[in-house]
Amino acid sequence: MGTLVRVEHLTKRYASGTLAVDNVSFTIEEGETFSLLGPNGAGKTTLLSMLSGILAPTSGDAFIGEYSIRHAPLAAKRLIGVVPQEIALYPTLTARQNLAFWGGLYDLQGTTLRARIEEALEIVGLREHANERVETFSGGMKRRLNIAAGLLHQPRLLLLDEPTVGIDPQSRRRILDTVKRFNEHGMTVLYTTHYMEEAEELSHRIAIMDHGHIIALGTLDELRQLVGEHESIRITLRETADEEATRRVLAEIPSIENATLTDHHITALVPNAAAALPAIATHLSQHHIPISAIEIERPDLEAVFLHLTGRSLRD
Ligand SMILES: Nc1ncnc2c1ncn2[C@@H]1O[C@H](COP(=O)(O)OP(=O)(O)OP(=O)(O)O)[C@@H](O)[C@H]1O
């Protein structure tokens, strides 16, 4: 065991002038599942694209094993499997034929290729659909096949870019379980997501990204500690609640230091939840804002992001 990925001052400025990744440094240990968590536009895809050799960095460097992505890009790439956001499959070919095509690109042939295809299909749970054409697959099945393609050459590092966006809950569950199992096979995973629940469930460590920067990095417990002595109150509003009016009312409640409202859920950070709760409930009810549930929670990553930025991950 040792360090597999070293990212050093990696920076990308697009020709448009956008500084998408700004002087980012971190390491990933062999066998670790490391998540990059951040809202849309934080720079996650840009960072992954540099690591996988699709985009050239503006400055800085990264090392996969001993290989620099700038100076030994081919050697670095051989250690990486990439599962991009965009599905890259031939719809008229079967699952097995698609994998044979991808395996060919990695110079796999014959019995080795056949064995790797079966193994990859097994890992993502698609063996019984191996001979079906991809055009008949659901979005989730296509995504799983894409993951299988990234596994064929047995990479040491798997890069997964928001692999559960826009797919059904069953496939999502399956993908999360698959990623968890990768560790048992000694695979190192870099996983990007804007879903805090996924980062919490999968990761050994999490880097929170915002506006091209890593604003916090650590285990879930270490990140929770950043919220300090604050407690997190989660209030679920009824569907009929007016969100604009709720925002105005929240801003008037003195005990709330920070609050976000998304999809009828309020997350509020307060110094003492038990003391603050009655006043918050009274205030909302006086302004006719209907509540369906209130819970006091341990700070989650949403609360950490709120504490650090004053915004919601999903804003
Ligand atoms: N090809 C490009 N040219 C110019 N700007 C770009 C390009 N690709 C991305 N950007 C900008 O760079 C920033 C980071 O985008 P990026 O896609 O890396 O973020 P992200 O965290 O992956 O978000 P998403 O979840 O939406 O993919 C955004 O401001 C985006 O608009």
PDB file of C-alpha atoms in Angstrom, residues 22-224:
ATOM      1  CA  ASP A  22      -7.473  26.403  -9.526  1.00  0.00           C
ATOM      2  CA  ASN A  23      -4.260  25.120  -7.961  1.00  0.00           C
ATOM      3  CA  VAL A  24      -5.659  21.823  -6.666  1.00  0.00           C
ATOM      4  CA  SER A  25      -3.464  19.388  -4.719  1.00  0.00           C
ATOM      5  CA  PHE A  26      -4.329  16.094  -3.015  1.00  0.00           C
ATOM      6  CA  THR A  27      -3.250  12.464  -2.831  1.00  0.00           C
ATOM      7  CA  ILE A  28      -5.165   9.192  -3.066  1.00  0.00           C
ATOM      8  CA  GLU A  29      -3.905   6.077  -1.335  1.00  0.00           C
ATOM      9  CA  GLU A  30      -3.864   2.670  -2.995  1.00  0.00           C
ATOM     10  CA  GLY A  31      -7.175   0.875  -2.324  1.00  0.00           C
ATOM     11  CA  GLU A  32      -8.981   4.039  -1.278  1.00  0.00           C
ATOM     12  CA  THR A  33     -12.346   5.268  -2.542  1.00  0.00           C
ATOM     13  CA  PHE A  34     -11.922   9.027  -2.778  1.00  0.00           C
ATOM     14  CA  SER A  35     -14.849  11.277  -3.668  1.00  0.00           C
ATOM     15  CA  LEU A  36     -14.883  14.718  -5.186  1.00  0.00           C
ATOM     16  CA  LEU A  37     -18.126  16.296  -4.007  1.00  0.00           C
ATOM     17  CA  GLY A  38     -19.298  19.605  -5.375  1.00  0.00           C
ATOM     18  CA  PRO A  39     -22.171  21.395  -7.073  1.00  0.00           C
ATOM     19  CA  ASN A  40     -22.544  21.592 -10.853  1.00  0.00           C
ATOM     20  CA  GLY A  41     -19.749  23.641 -12.341  1.00  0.00           C
ATOM     21  CA  ALA A  42     -17.355  23.098  -9.400  1.00  0.00           C
ATOM     22  CA  GLY A  43     -14.681  21.737 -11.755  1.00  0.00           C
ATOM     23  CA  LYS A  44     -14.978  17.997 -11.094  1.00  0.00           C
ATOM     24  CA  THR A  45     -15.220  16.886 -14.733  1.00  0.00           C
ATOM     25  CA  THR A  46     -12.390  19.202 -15.755  1.00  0.00           C
ATOM     26  CA  LEU A  47     -10.164  17.711 -13.059  1.00  0.00           C
ATOM     27  CA  LEU A  48     -10.994  14.137 -14.120  1.00  0.00           C
ATOM     28  CA  SER A  49     -10.428  15.025 -17.773  1.00  0.00           C
ATOM     29  CA  MET A  50      -6.912  16.205 -16.953  1.00  0.00           C
ATOM     30  CA  LEU A  51      -6.138  13.058 -14.960  1.00  0.00           C
ATOM     31  CA  SER A  52      -7.378  10.836 -17.785  1.00  0.00           C
ATOM     32  CA  GLY A  53      -5.373  12.696 -20.436  1.00  0.00           C
ATOM     33  CA  ILE A  54      -8.323  14.225 -22.318  1.00  0.00           C
ATOM     34  CA  LEU A  55      -7.413  17.802 -21.365  1.00  0.00           C
ATOM     35  CA  ALA A  56      -3.961  19.328 -20.961  1.00  0.00           C
ATOM     36  CA  PRO A  57      -3.402  21.154 -17.681  1.00  0.00           C
ATOM     37  CA  THR A  58      -2.619  24.886 -17.833  1.00  0.00           C
ATOM     38  CA  SER A  59      -0.133  24.373 -15.001  1.00  0.00           C
ATOM     39  CA  GLY A  60       0.677  21.917 -12.246  1.00  0.00           C
ATOM     40  CA  ASP A  61       0.965  18.160 -12.692  1.00  0.00           C
ATOM     41  CA  ALA A  62      -0.420  14.872 -11.432  1.00  0.00           C
ATOM     42  CA  PHE A  63       1.194  11.483 -11.012  1.00  0.00           C
ATOM     43  CA  ILE A  64      -0.510   8.118 -11.373  1.00  0.00           C
ATOM     44  CA  GLY A  65       1.904   5.736  -9.728  1.00  0.00           C
ATOM     45  CA  GLU A  66       5.242   7.140 -10.823  1.00  0.00           C
ATOM     46  CA  TYR A  67       3.967   8.512 -14.145  1.00  0.00           C
ATOM     47  CA  SER A  68       3.378  12.209 -14.764  1.00  0.00           C
ATOM     48  CA  ILE A  69       0.244  12.964 -16.782  1.00  0.00           C
ATOM     49  CA  ARG A  70       2.271  15.663 -18.571  1.00  0.00           C
ATOM     50  CA  HIS A  71       5.504  13.817 -19.246  1.00  0.00           C
ATOM     51  CA  ALA A  72       4.435  10.149 -19.425  1.00  0.00           C
ATOM     52  CA  PRO A  73       0.755  10.373 -20.404  1.00  0.00           C
ATOM     53  CA  LEU A  74       0.555   6.969 -22.094  1.00  0.00           C
ATOM     54  CA  ALA A  75       2.064   5.106 -19.141  1.00  0.00           C
ATOM     55  CA  ALA A  76      -0.209   7.024 -16.759  1.00  0.00           C
ATOM     56  CA  LYS A  77      -3.273   6.218 -18.879  1.00  0.00           C
ATOM     57  CA  ARG A  78      -2.558   2.492 -18.822  1.00  0.00           C
ATOM     58  CA  LEU A  79      -3.150   2.507 -15.065  1.00  0.00           C
ATOM     59  CA  ILE A  80      -6.504   4.273 -15.370  1.00  0.00           C
ATOM     60  CA  GLY A  81     -10.007   3.120 -16.285  1.00  0.00           C
ATOM     61  CA  VAL A  82     -12.393   5.930 -17.159  1.00  0.00           C
ATOM     62  CA  VAL A  83     -16.176   5.945 -16.889  1.00  0.00           C
ATOM     63  CA  PRO A  84     -17.209   9.269 -18.411  1.00  0.00           C
ATOM     64  CA  GLN A  85     -20.513  11.100 -17.963  1.00  0.00           C
ATOM     65  CA  GLU A  86     -21.399  10.555 -21.610  1.00  0.00           C
ATOM     66  CA  ILE A  87     -22.297   6.980 -22.480  1.00  0.00           C
ATOM     67  CA  ALA A  88     -19.977   5.671 -25.213  1.00  0.00           C
ATOM     68  CA  LEU A  89     -21.558   2.502 -26.622  1.00  0.00           C
ATOM     69  CA  TYR A  90     -22.720   1.156 -29.986  1.00  0.00           C
ATOM     70  CA  PRO A  91     -26.513   0.752 -29.748  1.00  0.00           C
ATOM     71  CA  THR A  92     -26.825  -1.940 -32.434  1.00  0.00           C
ATOM     72  CA  LEU A  93     -24.149  -4.179 -30.903  1.00  0.00           C
ATOM     73  CA  THR A  94     -24.786  -6.489 -27.949  1.00  0.00           C
ATOM     74  CA  ALA A  95     -23.289  -5.848 -24.518  1.00  0.00           C
ATOM     75  CA  ARG A  96     -20.626  -8.522 -25.132  1.00  0.00           C
ATOM     76  CA  GLN A  97     -19.778  -7.121 -28.594  1.00  0.00           C
ATOM     77  CA  ASN A  98     -19.400  -3.624 -27.163  1.00  0.00           C
ATOM     78  CA  LEU A  99     -16.976  -4.924 -24.564  1.00  0.00           C
ATOM     79  CA  ALA A 100     -15.031  -6.865 -27.225  1.00  0.00           C
ATOM     80  CA  PHE A 101     -14.660  -3.597 -29.139  1.00  0.00           C
ATOM     81  CA  TRP A 102     -13.393  -1.747 -26.059  1.00  0.00           C
ATOM     82  CA  GLY A 103     -11.092  -4.616 -25.122  1.00  0.00           C
ATOM     83  CA  GLY A 104      -9.575  -4.437 -28.619  1.00  0.00           C
ATOM     84  CA  LEU A 105      -8.728  -0.787 -27.996  1.00  0.00           C
ATOM     85  CA  TYR A 106      -6.783  -1.886 -24.934  1.00  0.00           C
ATOM     86  CA  ASP A 107      -4.949  -4.535 -27.036  1.00  0.00           C
ATOM     87  CA  LEU A 108      -6.723  -7.408 -25.284  1.00  0.00           C
ATOM     88  CA  GLN A 109      -7.328 -10.497 -27.417  1.00  0.00           C
ATOM     89  CA  GLY A 110      -8.332 -14.150 -27.420  1.00  0.00           C
ATOM     90  CA  THR A 111      -8.906 -16.016 -24.192  1.00  0.00           C
ATOM     91  CA  THR A 112      -7.701 -13.116 -22.038  1.00  0.00           C
ATOM     92  CA  LEU A 113     -10.226 -10.781 -23.658  1.00  0.00           C
ATOM     93  CA  ARG A 114     -13.031 -13.330 -23.314  1.00  0.00           C
ATOM     94  CA  ALA A 115     -12.248 -13.959 -19.655  1.00  0.00           C
ATOM     95  CA  ARG A 116     -12.058 -10.229 -18.870  1.00  0.00           C
ATOM     96  CA  ILE A 117     -15.388  -9.603 -20.606  1.00  0.00           C
ATOM     97  CA  GLU A 118     -17.121 -12.308 -18.556  1.00  0.00           C
ATOM     98  CA  GLU A 119     -15.555 -10.996 -15.353  1.00  0.00           C
ATOM     99  CA  ALA A 120     -16.573  -7.392 -16.100  1.00  0.00           C
ATOM    100  CA  LEU A 121     -20.150  -8.432 -16.997  1.00  0.00           C
ATOM    101  CA  GLU A 122     -20.351 -10.368 -13.745  1.00  0.00           C
ATOM    102  CA  ILE A 123     -19.101  -7.431 -11.664  1.00  0.00           C
ATOM    103  CA  VAL A 124     -21.735  -5.044 -13.034  1.00  0.00           C
ATOM    104  CA  GLY A 125     -24.504  -7.675 -12.979  1.00  0.00           C
ATOM    105  CA  LEU A 126     -25.174  -7.833 -16.729  1.00  0.00           C
ATOM    106  CA  ARG A 127     -24.275 -11.438 -17.547  1.00  0.00           C
ATOM    107  CA  GLU A 128     -27.819 -12.449 -18.326  1.00  0.00           C
ATOM    108  CA  HIS A 129     -28.116  -9.539 -20.766  1.00  0.00           C
ATOM    109  CA  ALA A 130     -24.761 -10.109 -22.473  1.00  0.00           C
ATOM    110  CA  ASN A 131     -26.258 -11.063 -25.837  1.00  0.00           C
ATOM    111  CA  GLU A 132     -28.881  -8.329 -25.973  1.00  0.00           C
ATOM    112  CA  ARG A 133     -28.449  -5.234 -28.101  1.00  0.00           C
ATOM    113  CA  VAL A 134     -27.567  -2.116 -26.144  1.00  0.00           C
ATOM    114  CA  GLU A 135     -30.412  -0.152 -27.784  1.00  0.00           C
ATOM    115  CA  THR A 136     -32.830  -2.259 -25.704  1.00  0.00           C
ATOM    116  CA  PHE A 137     -31.064  -1.326 -22.413  1.00  0.00           C
ATOM    117  CA  SER A 138     -32.309   1.146 -19.800  1.00  0.00           C
ATOM    118  CA  GLY A 139     -30.144   4.163 -18.979  1.00  0.00           C
ATOM    119  CA  GLY A 140     -28.928   2.409 -15.848  1.00  0.00           C
ATOM    120  CA  MET A 141     -27.921  -0.753 -17.719  1.00  0.00           C
ATOM    121  CA  LYS A 142     -25.979   1.322 -20.259  1.00  0.00           C
ATOM    122  CA  ARG A 143     -24.185   3.057 -17.450  1.00  0.00           C
ATOM    123  CA  ARG A 144     -23.277  -0.294 -15.893  1.00  0.00           C
ATOM    124  CA  LEU A 145     -21.953  -1.519 -19.234  1.00  0.00           C
ATOM    125  CA  ASN A 146     -19.874   1.641 -19.465  1.00  0.00           C
ATOM    126  CA  ILE A 147     -18.389   0.787 -16.080  1.00  0.00           C
ATOM    127  CA  ALA A 148     -17.627  -2.743 -17.328  1.00  0.00           C
ATOM    128  CA  ALA A 149     -15.774  -1.215 -20.306  1.00  0.00           C
ATOM    129  CA  GLY A 150     -13.630   0.823 -17.902  1.00  0.00           C
ATOM    130  CA  LEU A 151     -12.678  -2.354 -15.995  1.00  0.00           C
ATOM    131  CA  LEU A 152     -11.512  -4.558 -18.898  1.00  0.00           C
ATOM    132  CA  HIS A 153      -7.813  -3.736 -18.729  1.00  0.00           C
ATOM    133  CA  GLN A 154      -7.814  -4.177 -14.937  1.00  0.00           C
ATOM    134  CA  PRO A 155      -6.821  -0.593 -14.121  1.00  0.00           C
ATOM    135  CA  ARG A 156      -5.357   0.273 -10.732  1.00  0.00           C
ATOM    136  CA  LEU A 157      -7.402   3.476 -10.633  1.00  0.00           C
ATOM    137  CA  LEU A 158     -11.002   3.816 -11.765  1.00  0.00           C
ATOM    138  CA  LEU A 159     -12.334   7.316 -12.480  1.00  0.00           C
ATOM    139  CA  LEU A 160     -16.127   7.549 -12.267  1.00  0.00           C
ATOM    140  CA  ASP A 161     -17.751  10.842 -13.286  1.00  0.00           C
ATOM    141  CA  GLU A 162     -21.190  11.201 -11.675  1.00  0.00           C
ATOM    142  CA  PRO A 163     -22.189   7.651 -12.668  1.00  0.00           C
ATOM    143  CA  THR A 164     -25.665   7.739 -11.114  1.00  0.00           C
ATOM    144  CA  VAL A 165     -27.014  10.931 -12.670  1.00  0.00           C
ATOM    145  CA  GLY A 166     -30.331  10.441 -14.460  1.00  0.00           C
ATOM    146  CA  ILE A 167     -30.822   6.706 -13.865  1.00  0.00           C
ATOM    147  CA  ASP A 168     -33.446   4.607 -12.081  1.00  0.00           C
ATOM    148  CA  PRO A 169     -33.077   3.920  -8.311  1.00  0.00           C
ATOM    149  CA  GLN A 170     -32.459   0.193  -8.809  1.00  0.00           C
ATOM    150  CA  SER A 171     -29.525   0.740 -11.167  1.00  0.00           C
ATOM    151  CA  ARG A 172     -28.242   3.461  -8.886  1.00  0.00           C
ATOM    152  CA  ARG A 173     -28.235   1.053  -5.940  1.00  0.00           C
ATOM    153  CA  ARG A 174     -26.474  -1.529  -8.047  1.00  0.00           C
ATOM    154  CA  ILE A 175     -23.770   0.917  -9.130  1.00  0.00           C
ATOM    155  CA  LEU A 176     -23.155   2.040  -5.547  1.00  0.00           C
ATOM    156  CA  ASP A 177     -22.879  -1.590  -4.403  1.00  0.00           C
ATOM    157  CA  THR A 178     -20.508  -2.331  -7.280  1.00  0.00           C
ATOM    158  CA  VAL A 179     -18.254   0.589  -6.352  1.00  0.00           C
ATOM    159  CA  LYS A 180     -18.194  -0.629  -2.752  1.00  0.00           C
ATOM    160  CA  ARG A 181     -17.101  -4.080  -3.936  1.00  0.00           C
ATOM    161  CA  PHE A 182     -14.224  -2.629  -5.993  1.00  0.00           C
ATOM    162  CA  ASN A 183     -12.298  -2.073  -2.798  1.00  0.00           C
ATOM    163  CA  GLU A 184     -12.451  -5.748  -1.995  1.00  0.00           C
ATOM    164  CA  HIS A 185     -10.598  -6.291  -5.288  1.00  0.00           C
ATOM    165  CA  GLY A 186      -7.964  -3.736  -4.266  1.00  0.00           C
ATOM    166  CA  MET A 187      -9.135  -1.149  -6.805  1.00  0.00           C
ATOM    167  CA  THR A 188      -8.569   2.534  -6.111  1.00  0.00           C
ATOM    168  CA  VAL A 189     -11.555   4.704  -7.039  1.00  0.00           C
ATOM    169  CA  LEU A 190     -11.930   8.417  -7.714  1.00  0.00           C
ATOM    170  CA  TYR A 191     -15.659   9.132  -7.676  1.00  0.00           C
ATOM    171  CA  THR A 192     -17.262  12.466  -8.490  1.00  0.00           C
ATOM    172  CA  THR A 193     -20.759  13.361  -7.413  1.00  0.00           C
ATOM    173  CA  HIS A 194     -23.000  16.192  -6.326  1.00  0.00           C
ATOM    174  CA  TYR A 195     -25.028  13.789  -4.172  1.00  0.00           C
ATOM    175  CA  MET A 196     -23.754  14.007  -0.612  1.00  0.00           C
ATOM    176  CA  GLU A 197     -25.419  10.690   0.312  1.00  0.00           C
ATOM    177  CA  GLU A 198     -23.232   8.881  -2.230  1.00  0.00           C
ATOM    178  CA  ALA A 199     -20.035  10.529  -1.029  1.00  0.00           C
ATOM    179  CA  GLU A 200     -20.986   9.651   2.569  1.00  0.00           C
ATOM    180  CA  GLU A 201     -21.764   6.033   1.784  1.00  0.00           C
ATOM    181  CA  LEU A 202     -18.827   5.193  -0.480  1.00  0.00           C
ATOM    182  CA  SER A 203     -15.806   7.184   0.505  1.00  0.00           C
ATOM    183  CA  HIS A 204     -12.837   6.683   2.737  1.00  0.00           C
ATOM    184  CA  ARG A 205     -12.100  10.389   2.214  1.00  0.00           C
ATOM    185  CA  ILE A 206     -13.965  13.219   0.540  1.00  0.00           C
ATOM    186  CA  ALA A 207     -12.719  16.417  -1.067  1.00  0.00           C
ATOM    187  CA  ILE A 208     -15.358  19.139  -1.244  1.00  0.00           C
ATOM    188  CA  MET A 209     -14.923  21.231  -4.386  1.00  0.00           C
ATOM    189  CA  ASP A 210     -16.395  24.635  -5.135  1.00  0.00           C
ATOM    190  CA  HIS A 211     -15.492  27.164  -7.849  1.00  0.00           C
ATOM    191  CA  GLY A 212     -12.391  25.210  -8.882  1.00  0.00           C
ATOM    192  CA  HIS A 213     -10.990  24.887  -5.350  1.00  0.00           C
ATOM    193  CA  ILE A 214     -10.874  22.103  -2.803  1.00  0.00           C
ATOM    194  CA  ILE A 215     -12.397  23.863   0.171  1.00  0.00           C
ATOM    195  CA  ALA A 216     -12.213  20.904   2.591  1.00  0.00           C
ATOM    196  CA  LEU A 217     -10.776  17.390   2.582  1.00  0.00           C
ATOM    197  CA  GLY A 218     -10.998  14.562   5.064  1.00  0.00           C
ATOM    198  CA  THR A 219     -12.976  11.587   6.312  1.00  0.00           C
ATOM    199  CA  LEU A 220     -16.699  12.118   6.889  1.00  0.00           C
ATOM    200  CA  ASP A 221     -16.063  12.511  10.623  1.00  0.00           C
ATOM    201  CA  GLU A 222     -13.259  15.017  10.047  1.00  0.00           C
ATOM    202  CA  LEU A 223     -15.482  17.056   7.731  1.00  0.00           C
ATOM    203  CA  ARG A 224     -18.357  16.957  10.230  1.00  0.00           C
TER     204      ARG A 224
END
